[in-house]
Amino acid sequence: MSEGPECLLGFTVPHGELFNVKTAHTVFTGMTQQGKTTAVEAVLRRQETRKTLVFLTKRGEKTFADAERITPFYRERFDWEYVRSLLEASMKERLKFETPWIIRICKQAQHELAISGKDLAKLSPGEGLRVVRKLLATMLTSEKGLRDLDRNMYTLLAAYIDKVLPTLESAASQLTDTLTLMPGINCMDLTGWYTHEEVQMLIIRSCMEVILEKENDVSVALPEAWKMLPQNRNTPVKLYFEKFIREGATNGNYLYIDAQDLGGVDKTPLRQVSVWIMGRMMEANEVARLLKQTLGLKVPAEEVQTLPLGHFMVAMGEAVKKVYVLPYDVPESAGAAVAWGSRSPESVRDEYLKPRSVEVEDLVWKEKFEEEKR
């Protein structure tokens, strides 16, 4: 697997030596409020010459608050694999028995659009699903010779689509059909669809698809891996995650995966990850599973369970180092002092990070207030 240039991660503990990390497919894990998100932001911000695409998916996200916001990008598709993964994400259950009916109705919808002269590459959000839904309605009302099994399956598929389609169509005015990435941090805010994860997944998938097709030297920060890559069912983004992690490195495109734990995450594509940055975790079974997953590392579970704020076990190849990750815009001297043990990580947080985050948050809310007033 090819890898990009290195960038500063932090300082080794307890010697305080500078520690650089490779630009490669990377997983960050650990409990919330223990410095994981700060570590992700620090690494991505130091990749100044690269394009970086960050997705914000959770309400209350405060990371990258001062980064450039770009409009969410979406490209419509409705091949049968896409439709099945979309319905599985919406219903949070695996669809297997229904697959032949999904294939049949999607191929018929594509045929209808081809006859009408529609360009399948330029459909508006939800347009393809709307055609599928109309065909289902026609079958259920006019075809009296349908077998009971067929009628039941088409009724079920119609109910699934009715759950997804309104949200997708209502989102159309907030989406763009072009993805333009500038050098530095490009932040795509998807928190407006916090309760509609399937829409978030469709947008993320569309972005990954275009990056694989056209872009070079792009870092993509993928949040909430347990939602995007569940073990026992498909999601709209899962196939492209696997494709990205297997093929992206050829053109310098890398994934940065942020996950509190990997218990419910599909492990197959994660075997392609070459950098693991593991923060504090308390659950013993999860720690043991993670250490086994990362090349069978011989690290005591207690060491991971007792990591202080901002400290991580970093596995890169066969080497494992305990590292204090230097937050972005914090002096190196302060980071080295934490690694040596002469300064607490909490003191660095309170001196350098809290004032900045409060200031940024106040600015964001001030802008929202002014906009509402206008």
PDB file of N, CA, C and O in Angstrom, residues 4-5 23-26 44 47-55 70 179-188 204 207-222 244-245 247-256:
ATOM      1  N   GLY A   4       1.563   8.515   2.044  1.00  0.00           N
ATOM      2  CA  GLY A   4       1.964   9.880   1.800  1.00  0.00           C
ATOM      3  C   GLY A   4       3.024  10.341   2.781  1.00  0.00           C
ATOM      4  O   GLY A   4       3.555   9.564   3.572  1.00  0.00           O
ATOM      5  N   PRO A   5       3.344  11.650   2.760  1.00  0.00           N
ATOM      6  CA  PRO A   5       4.368  12.199   3.657  1.00  0.00           C
ATOM      7  C   PRO A   5       3.923  12.157   5.114  1.00  0.00           C
ATOM      8  O   PRO A   5       2.738  12.026   5.412  1.00  0.00           O
ATOM      9  N   THR A  23       0.960   9.599   6.499  1.00  0.00           N
ATOM     10  CA  THR A  23      -0.318   9.905   5.854  1.00  0.00           C
ATOM     11  C   THR A  23      -0.798   8.618   5.207  1.00  0.00           C
ATOM     12  O   THR A  23      -0.267   8.183   4.184  1.00  0.00           O
ATOM     13  N   ALA A  24      -1.766   7.980   5.824  1.00  0.00           N
ATOM     14  CA  ALA A  24      -2.244   6.668   5.387  1.00  0.00           C
ATOM     15  C   ALA A  24      -3.648   6.460   5.959  1.00  0.00           C
ATOM     16  O   ALA A  24      -4.144   7.283   6.727  1.00  0.00           O
ATOM     17  N   HIS A  25      -4.297   5.360   5.569  1.00  0.00           N
ATOM     18  CA  HIS A  25      -5.582   5.026   6.171  1.00  0.00           C
ATOM     19  C   HIS A  25      -5.389   4.876   7.674  1.00  0.00           C
ATOM     20  O   HIS A  25      -4.533   4.109   8.130  1.00  0.00           O
ATOM     21  N   THR A  26      -6.190   5.607   8.462  1.00  0.00           N
ATOM     22  CA  THR A  26      -5.955   5.713   9.895  1.00  0.00           C
ATOM     23  C   THR A  26      -7.252   5.556  10.670  1.00  0.00           C
ATOM     24  O   THR A  26      -8.297   6.062  10.253  1.00  0.00           O
ATOM     25  N   LEU A  44      -5.276  16.394  10.881  1.00  0.00           N
ATOM     26  CA  LEU A  44      -5.805  16.872   9.596  1.00  0.00           C
ATOM     27  C   LEU A  44      -5.395  18.318   9.322  1.00  0.00           C
ATOM     28  O   LEU A  44      -5.109  18.685   8.179  1.00  0.00           O
ATOM     29  N   GLN A  47      -1.932  18.738   7.797  1.00  0.00           N
ATOM     30  CA  GLN A  47      -1.745  18.324   6.405  1.00  0.00           C
ATOM     31  C   GLN A  47      -2.084  19.509   5.492  1.00  0.00           C
ATOM     32  O   GLN A  47      -3.035  19.477   4.713  1.00  0.00           O
ATOM     33  N   GLU A  48      -1.313  20.570   5.602  1.00  0.00           N
ATOM     34  CA  GLU A  48      -1.670  21.846   4.995  1.00  0.00           C
ATOM     35  C   GLU A  48      -1.700  21.818   3.474  1.00  0.00           C
ATOM     36  O   GLU A  48      -2.446  22.573   2.850  1.00  0.00           O
ATOM     37  N   THR A  49      -0.902  20.971   2.852  1.00  0.00           N
ATOM     38  CA  THR A  49      -0.833  20.963   1.392  1.00  0.00           C
ATOM     39  C   THR A  49      -1.882  20.057   0.764  1.00  0.00           C
ATOM     40  O   THR A  49      -2.040  20.045  -0.452  1.00  0.00           O
ATOM     41  N   ARG A  50      -2.599  19.284   1.585  1.00  0.00           N
ATOM     42  CA  ARG A  50      -3.596  18.362   1.074  1.00  0.00           C
ATOM     43  C   ARG A  50      -5.003  18.968   1.164  1.00  0.00           C
ATOM     44  O   ARG A  50      -5.249  19.906   1.908  1.00  0.00           O
ATOM     45  N   LYS A  51      -5.905  18.398   0.378  1.00  0.00           N
ATOM     46  CA  LYS A  51      -7.323  18.716   0.530  1.00  0.00           C
ATOM     47  C   LYS A  51      -7.908  17.757   1.563  1.00  0.00           C
ATOM     48  O   LYS A  51      -7.634  16.558   1.511  1.00  0.00           O
ATOM     49  N   THR A  52      -8.686  18.284   2.468  1.00  0.00           N
ATOM     50  CA  THR A  52      -9.293  17.455   3.508  1.00  0.00           C
ATOM     51  C   THR A  52     -10.795  17.703   3.540  1.00  0.00           C
ATOM     52  O   THR A  52     -11.233  18.856   3.578  1.00  0.00           O
ATOM     53  N   LEU A  53     -11.571  16.624   3.513  1.00  0.00           N
ATOM     54  CA  LEU A  53     -13.027  16.722   3.590  1.00  0.00           C
ATOM     55  C   LEU A  53     -13.478  16.121   4.915  1.00  0.00           C
ATOM     56  O   LEU A  53     -13.226  14.942   5.196  1.00  0.00           O
ATOM     57  N   VAL A  54     -14.115  16.943   5.740  1.00  0.00           N
ATOM     58  CA  VAL A  54     -14.584  16.525   7.055  1.00  0.00           C
ATOM     59  C   VAL A  54     -16.107  16.560   7.075  1.00  0.00           C
ATOM     60  O   VAL A  54     -16.718  17.553   6.661  1.00  0.00           O
ATOM     61  N   PHE A  55     -16.730  15.477   7.540  1.00  0.00           N
ATOM     62  CA  PHE A  55     -18.185  15.431   7.674  1.00  0.00           C
ATOM     63  C   PHE A  55     -18.562  15.632   9.145  1.00  0.00           C
ATOM     64  O   PHE A  55     -18.039  14.954  10.027  1.00  0.00           O
ATOM     65  N   ILE A  70     -18.670  23.901   3.160  1.00  0.00           N
ATOM     66  CA  ILE A  70     -19.062  23.703   1.768  1.00  0.00           C
ATOM     67  C   ILE A  70     -20.437  23.044   1.732  1.00  0.00           C
ATOM     68  O   ILE A  70     -20.836  22.338   2.650  1.00  0.00           O
ATOM     69  N   LEU A 179     -19.025  18.987  -6.557  1.00  0.00           N
ATOM     70  CA  LEU A 179     -18.161  18.925  -5.382  1.00  0.00           C
ATOM     71  C   LEU A 179     -16.841  19.610  -5.706  1.00  0.00           C
ATOM     72  O   LEU A 179     -16.084  19.139  -6.562  1.00  0.00           O
ATOM     73  N   THR A 180     -16.571  20.728  -5.032  1.00  0.00           N
ATOM     74  CA  THR A 180     -15.336  21.487  -5.238  1.00  0.00           C
ATOM     75  C   THR A 180     -14.563  21.522  -3.926  1.00  0.00           C
ATOM     76  O   THR A 180     -15.038  22.090  -2.938  1.00  0.00           O
ATOM     77  N   LEU A 181     -13.384  20.936  -3.916  1.00  0.00           N
ATOM     78  CA  LEU A 181     -12.544  20.886  -2.722  1.00  0.00           C
ATOM     79  C   LEU A 181     -11.339  21.795  -2.901  1.00  0.00           C
ATOM     80  O   LEU A 181     -10.645  21.738  -3.915  1.00  0.00           O
ATOM     81  N   MET A 182     -11.090  22.620  -1.872  1.00  0.00           N
ATOM     82  CA  MET A 182      -9.944  23.520  -1.882  1.00  0.00           C
ATOM     83  C   MET A 182      -8.856  22.965  -0.963  1.00  0.00           C
ATOM     84  O   MET A 182      -9.139  22.181  -0.058  1.00  0.00           O
ATOM     85  N   PRO A 183      -7.590  23.349  -1.168  1.00  0.00           N
ATOM     86  CA  PRO A 183      -6.532  22.920  -0.240  1.00  0.00           C
ATOM     87  C   PRO A 183      -6.860  23.360   1.185  1.00  0.00           C
ATOM     88  O   PRO A 183      -7.384  24.453   1.403  1.00  0.00           O
ATOM     89  N   GLY A 184      -6.574  22.481   2.149  1.00  0.00           N
ATOM     90  CA  GLY A 184      -6.925  22.753   3.530  1.00  0.00           C
ATOM     91  C   GLY A 184      -8.192  22.028   3.932  1.00  0.00           C
ATOM     92  O   GLY A 184      -8.590  21.043   3.298  1.00  0.00           O
ATOM     93  N   ILE A 185      -8.859  22.494   4.989  1.00  0.00           N
ATOM     94  CA  ILE A 185     -10.028  21.827   5.545  1.00  0.00           C
ATOM     95  C   ILE A 185     -11.300  22.258   4.831  1.00  0.00           C
ATOM     96  O   ILE A 185     -11.616  23.448   4.769  1.00  0.00           O
ATOM     97  N   ASN A 186     -12.025  21.300   4.278  1.00  0.00           N
ATOM     98  CA  ASN A 186     -13.345  21.515   3.699  1.00  0.00           C
ATOM     99  C   ASN A 186     -14.352  20.805   4.598  1.00  0.00           C
ATOM    100  O   ASN A 186     -14.318  19.579   4.728  1.00  0.00           O
ATOM    101  N   CYS A 187     -15.232  21.559   5.230  1.00  0.00           N
ATOM    102  CA  CYS A 187     -16.127  21.008   6.244  1.00  0.00           C
ATOM    103  C   CYS A 187     -17.558  20.952   5.704  1.00  0.00           C
ATOM    104  O   CYS A 187     -18.107  21.963   5.272  1.00  0.00           O
ATOM    105  N   MET A 188     -18.157  19.755   5.707  1.00  0.00           N
ATOM    106  CA  MET A 188     -19.516  19.560   5.205  1.00  0.00           C
ATOM    107  C   MET A 188     -20.429  19.238   6.391  1.00  0.00           C
ATOM    108  O   MET A 188     -20.311  18.189   7.018  1.00  0.00           O
ATOM    109  N   ILE A 204     -22.414  11.242   1.976  1.00  0.00           N
ATOM    110  CA  ILE A 204     -21.041  10.779   2.164  1.00  0.00           C
ATOM    111  C   ILE A 204     -20.632   9.848   1.032  1.00  0.00           C
ATOM    112  O   ILE A 204     -19.531   9.945   0.475  1.00  0.00           O
ATOM    113  N   CYS A 207     -19.873  11.789  -2.177  1.00  0.00           N
ATOM    114  CA  CYS A 207     -18.570  12.457  -2.111  1.00  0.00           C
ATOM    115  C   CYS A 207     -17.427  11.464  -2.324  1.00  0.00           C
ATOM    116  O   CYS A 207     -16.487  11.736  -3.093  1.00  0.00           O
ATOM    117  N   MET A 208     -17.507  10.310  -1.660  1.00  0.00           N
ATOM    118  CA  MET A 208     -16.450   9.313  -1.807  1.00  0.00           C
ATOM    119  C   MET A 208     -16.372   8.811  -3.238  1.00  0.00           C
ATOM    120  O   MET A 208     -15.279   8.556  -3.770  1.00  0.00           O
ATOM    121  N   GLU A 209     -17.523   8.675  -3.879  1.00  0.00           N
ATOM    122  CA  GLU A 209     -17.570   8.196  -5.259  1.00  0.00           C
ATOM    123  C   GLU A 209     -16.835   9.152  -6.194  1.00  0.00           C
ATOM    124  O   GLU A 209     -16.007   8.732  -7.022  1.00  0.00           O
ATOM    125  N   VAL A 210     -17.090  10.463  -6.049  1.00  0.00           N
ATOM    126  CA  VAL A 210     -16.456  11.464  -6.912  1.00  0.00           C
ATOM    127  C   VAL A 210     -14.962  11.564  -6.612  1.00  0.00           C
ATOM    128  O   VAL A 210     -14.142  11.698  -7.530  1.00  0.00           O
ATOM    129  N   ILE A 211     -14.582  11.490  -5.342  1.00  0.00           N
ATOM    130  CA  ILE A 211     -13.156  11.567  -4.986  1.00  0.00           C
ATOM    131  C   ILE A 211     -12.396  10.395  -5.601  1.00  0.00           C
ATOM    132  O   ILE A 211     -11.286  10.567  -6.133  1.00  0.00           O
ATOM    133  N   LEU A 212     -12.982   9.201  -5.545  1.00  0.00           N
ATOM    134  CA  LEU A 212     -12.327   8.041  -6.162  1.00  0.00           C
ATOM    135  C   LEU A 212     -12.187   8.213  -7.670  1.00  0.00           C
ATOM    136  O   LEU A 212     -11.187   7.802  -8.264  1.00  0.00           O
ATOM    137  N   GLU A 213     -13.182   8.832  -8.295  1.00  0.00           N
ATOM    138  CA  GLU A 213     -13.177   8.979  -9.750  1.00  0.00           C
ATOM    139  C   GLU A 213     -12.226  10.070 -10.235  1.00  0.00           C
ATOM    140  O   GLU A 213     -11.570   9.910 -11.260  1.00  0.00           O
ATOM    141  N   LYS A 214     -12.140  11.200  -9.493  1.00  0.00           N
ATOM    142  CA  LYS A 214     -11.509  12.392 -10.073  1.00  0.00           C
ATOM    143  C   LYS A 214     -10.407  13.033  -9.241  1.00  0.00           C
ATOM    144  O   LYS A 214      -9.596  13.777  -9.785  1.00  0.00           O
ATOM    145  N   GLU A 215     -10.384  12.807  -7.917  1.00  0.00           N
ATOM    146  CA  GLU A 215      -9.496  13.579  -7.056  1.00  0.00           C
ATOM    147  C   GLU A 215      -8.239  12.808  -6.673  1.00  0.00           C
ATOM    148  O   GLU A 215      -8.232  11.584  -6.622  1.00  0.00           O
ATOM    149  N   ASN A 216      -7.181  13.570  -6.366  1.00  0.00           N
ATOM    150  CA  ASN A 216      -5.936  13.020  -5.843  1.00  0.00           C
ATOM    151  C   ASN A 216      -5.562  13.752  -4.554  1.00  0.00           C
ATOM    152  O   ASN A 216      -5.894  14.936  -4.383  1.00  0.00           O
ATOM    153  N   ASP A 217      -4.870  13.050  -3.664  1.00  0.00           N
ATOM    154  CA  ASP A 217      -4.333  13.646  -2.436  1.00  0.00           C
ATOM    155  C   ASP A 217      -5.416  14.295  -1.584  1.00  0.00           C
ATOM    156  O   ASP A 217      -5.326  15.472  -1.210  1.00  0.00           O
ATOM    157  N   VAL A 218      -6.449  13.522  -1.272  1.00  0.00           N
ATOM    158  CA  VAL A 218      -7.555  13.990  -0.439  1.00  0.00           C
ATOM    159  C   VAL A 218      -7.641  13.113   0.806  1.00  0.00           C
ATOM    160  O   VAL A 218      -7.604  11.881   0.725  1.00  0.00           O
ATOM    161  N   SER A 219      -7.761  13.760   1.969  1.00  0.00           N
ATOM    162  CA  SER A 219      -8.027  13.051   3.219  1.00  0.00           C
ATOM    163  C   SER A 219      -9.513  13.192   3.534  1.00  0.00           C
ATOM    164  O   SER A 219     -10.053  14.302   3.502  1.00  0.00           O
ATOM    165  N   VAL A 220     -10.170  12.074   3.820  1.00  0.00           N
ATOM    166  CA  VAL A 220     -11.599  12.083   4.135  1.00  0.00           C
ATOM    167  C   VAL A 220     -11.773  11.611   5.577  1.00  0.00           C
ATOM    168  O   VAL A 220     -11.355  10.505   5.930  1.00  0.00           O
ATOM    169  N   ALA A 221     -12.370  12.462   6.415  1.00  0.00           N
ATOM    170  CA  ALA A 221     -12.618  12.112   7.816  1.00  0.00           C
ATOM    171  C   ALA A 221     -14.025  11.553   7.943  1.00  0.00           C
ATOM    172  O   ALA A 221     -15.007  12.267   7.731  1.00  0.00           O
ATOM    173  N   LEU A 222     -14.114  10.267   8.276  1.00  0.00           N
ATOM    174  CA  LEU A 222     -15.401   9.570   8.348  1.00  0.00           C
ATOM    175  C   LEU A 222     -15.789   9.358   9.804  1.00  0.00           C
ATOM    176  O   LEU A 222     -15.117   8.634  10.531  1.00  0.00           O
ATOM    177  N   PHE A 244     -12.978   2.524  -1.306  1.00  0.00           N
ATOM    178  CA  PHE A 244     -12.066   3.630  -1.027  1.00  0.00           C
ATOM    179  C   PHE A 244     -10.829   3.140  -0.293  1.00  0.00           C
ATOM    180  O   PHE A 244      -9.703   3.526  -0.614  1.00  0.00           O
ATOM    181  N   ILE A 245     -11.030   2.287   0.688  1.00  0.00           N
ATOM    182  CA  ILE A 245      -9.900   1.868   1.521  1.00  0.00           C
ATOM    183  C   ILE A 245      -8.989   0.877   0.785  1.00  0.00           C
ATOM    184  O   ILE A 245      -7.816   0.730   1.117  1.00  0.00           O
ATOM    185  N   GLU A 247      -8.662   1.018  -2.787  1.00  0.00           N
ATOM    186  CA  GLU A 247      -8.166   1.617  -4.024  1.00  0.00           C
ATOM    187  C   GLU A 247      -7.700   3.064  -3.881  1.00  0.00           C
ATOM    188  O   GLU A 247      -6.978   3.567  -4.724  1.00  0.00           O
ATOM    189  N   GLY A 248      -8.134   3.745  -2.815  1.00  0.00           N
ATOM    190  CA  GLY A 248      -7.861   5.173  -2.715  1.00  0.00           C
ATOM    191  C   GLY A 248      -6.398   5.524  -2.596  1.00  0.00           C
ATOM    192  O   GLY A 248      -5.938   6.542  -3.132  1.00  0.00           O
ATOM    193  N   ALA A 249      -5.614   4.700  -1.889  1.00  0.00           N
ATOM    194  CA  ALA A 249      -4.210   5.029  -1.638  1.00  0.00           C
ATOM    195  C   ALA A 249      -3.397   5.155  -2.922  1.00  0.00           C
ATOM    196  O   ALA A 249      -2.393   5.871  -2.958  1.00  0.00           O
ATOM    197  N   THR A 250      -3.821   4.492  -3.980  1.00  0.00           N
ATOM    198  CA  THR A 250      -3.111   4.564  -5.254  1.00  0.00           C
ATOM    199  C   THR A 250      -2.991   6.004  -5.736  1.00  0.00           C
ATOM    200  O   THR A 250      -1.983   6.394  -6.331  1.00  0.00           O
ATOM    201  N   ASN A 251      -4.017   6.819  -5.469  1.00  0.00           N
ATOM    202  CA  ASN A 251      -4.024   8.224  -5.888  1.00  0.00           C
ATOM    203  C   ASN A 251      -3.850   9.180  -4.705  1.00  0.00           C
ATOM    204  O   ASN A 251      -4.190  10.362  -4.798  1.00  0.00           O
ATOM    205  N   GLY A 252      -3.334   8.654  -3.595  1.00  0.00           N
ATOM    206  CA  GLY A 252      -3.073   9.506  -2.444  1.00  0.00           C
ATOM    207  C   GLY A 252      -4.307   9.899  -1.662  1.00  0.00           C
ATOM    208  O   GLY A 252      -4.286  10.886  -0.923  1.00  0.00           O
ATOM    209  N   ASN A 253      -5.400   9.138  -1.794  1.00  0.00           N
ATOM    210  CA  ASN A 253      -6.629   9.425  -1.066  1.00  0.00           C
ATOM    211  C   ASN A 253      -6.728   8.490   0.142  1.00  0.00           C
ATOM    212  O   ASN A 253      -6.651   7.267  -0.019  1.00  0.00           O
ATOM    213  N   TYR A 254      -6.926   9.068   1.335  1.00  0.00           N
ATOM    214  CA  TYR A 254      -6.902   8.266   2.552  1.00  0.00           C
ATOM    215  C   TYR A 254      -8.108   8.567   3.437  1.00  0.00           C
ATOM    216  O   TYR A 254      -8.627   9.685   3.449  1.00  0.00           O
ATOM    217  N   LEU A 255      -8.519   7.543   4.185  1.00  0.00           N
ATOM    218  CA  LEU A 255      -9.617   7.667   5.131  1.00  0.00           C
ATOM    219  C   LEU A 255      -9.082   7.833   6.550  1.00  0.00           C
ATOM    220  O   LEU A 255      -8.112   7.169   6.943  1.00  0.00           O
ATOM    221  N   TYR A 256      -9.744   8.702   7.302  1.00  0.00           N
ATOM    222  CA  TYR A 256      -9.473   8.884   8.728  1.00  0.00           C
ATOM    223  C   TYR A 256     -10.772   8.562   9.463  1.00  0.00           C
ATOM    224  O   TYR A 256     -11.747   9.305   9.379  1.00  0.00           O
TER     225      TYR A 256
END
